[in-house]
GROMACS .gro file of C-alpha atoms in nm:
model
   65
    1UNK     CA    1   1.336   0.751   1.009
    2UNK     CA    2   1.631   0.904   0.869
    3UNK     CA    3   1.474   0.967   0.516
    4UNK     CA    4   1.156   1.097   0.688
    5UNK     CA    5   1.390   1.381   0.837
    6UNK     CA    6   1.549   1.457   0.489
    7UNK     CA    7   1.235   1.453   0.311
    8UNK     CA    8   1.087   1.697   0.554
    9UNK     CA    9   1.443   1.914   0.496
   10UNK     CA   10   1.399   1.887   0.125
   11UNK     CA   11   1.034   1.974   0.133
   12UNK     CA   12   1.074   2.281   0.339
   13UNK     CA   13   1.391   2.382   0.143
   14UNK     CA   14   1.161   2.549  -0.142
   15UNK     CA   15   0.997   2.742   0.129
   16UNK     CA   16   1.318   2.877   0.250
   17UNK     CA   17   1.433   2.993  -0.091
   18UNK     CA   18   1.101   3.190  -0.155
   19UNK     CA   19   1.168   3.351   0.208
   20UNK     CA   20   1.496   3.437   0.151
   21UNK     CA   21   1.381   3.571  -0.233
   22UNK     CA   22   1.068   3.752  -0.051
   23UNK     CA   23   1.315   3.932   0.219
   24UNK     CA   24   1.563   4.024  -0.045
   25UNK     CA   25   1.838   3.786   0.132
   26UNK     CA   26   2.024   3.709  -0.225
   27UNK     CA   27   2.338   3.542  -0.094
   28UNK     CA   28   2.104   3.320   0.099
   29UNK     CA   29   1.963   3.255  -0.216
   30UNK     CA   30   2.277   3.199  -0.409
   31UNK     CA   31   2.407   2.969  -0.136
   32UNK     CA   32   2.070   2.746  -0.136
   33UNK     CA   33   2.088   2.715  -0.507
   34UNK     CA   34   2.470   2.612  -0.509
   35UNK     CA   35   2.384   2.380  -0.243
   36UNK     CA   36   2.102   2.222  -0.451
   37UNK     CA   37   2.335   2.175  -0.735
   38UNK     CA   38   2.584   2.038  -0.546
   39UNK     CA   39   2.337   1.779  -0.383
   40UNK     CA   40   2.204   1.687  -0.774
   41UNK     CA   41   2.567   1.646  -0.874
   42UNK     CA   42   2.653   1.423  -0.581
   43UNK     CA   43   2.296   1.228  -0.631
   44UNK     CA   44   2.375   1.174  -0.994
   45UNK     CA   45   2.733   1.039  -0.924
   46UNK     CA   46   2.638   0.801  -0.662
   47UNK     CA   47   2.694   0.412  -0.735
   48UNK     CA   48   2.390   0.233  -0.852
   49UNK     CA   49   2.396  -0.047  -0.510
   50UNK     CA   50   2.165  -0.026  -0.236
   51UNK     CA   51   2.105   0.348  -0.273
   52UNK     CA   52   1.893   0.325  -0.593
   53UNK     CA   53   1.570   0.330  -0.410
   54UNK     CA   54   1.690   0.655  -0.217
   55UNK     CA   55   1.825   0.818  -0.513
   56UNK     CA   56   1.490   0.754  -0.716
   57UNK     CA   57   1.314   0.918  -0.399
   58UNK     CA   58   1.536   1.234  -0.359
   59UNK     CA   59   1.507   1.311  -0.764
   60UNK     CA   60   1.149   1.270  -0.727
   61UNK     CA   61   1.151   1.525  -0.438
   62UNK     CA   62   1.368   1.779  -0.645
   63UNK     CA   63   1.145   1.714  -0.941
   64UNK     CA   64   0.846   1.848  -0.732
   65UNK     CA   65   1.020   2.182  -0.684
   0.00000   0.00000   0.00000
């Protein structure tokens, strides 16, 4: 249930970025990009235990965009 919500947010983030670029909202776009990089670094530095499957799932979502 939680992962469904997360994947929904991830899927819609790209749309938000596109909308912010279209509306010329550069500041929001930069913030989203920074957040994305921070999230990637966080995922990469996660210890490989029970989170391995979610890590692979999230990385797959990131690669899609």
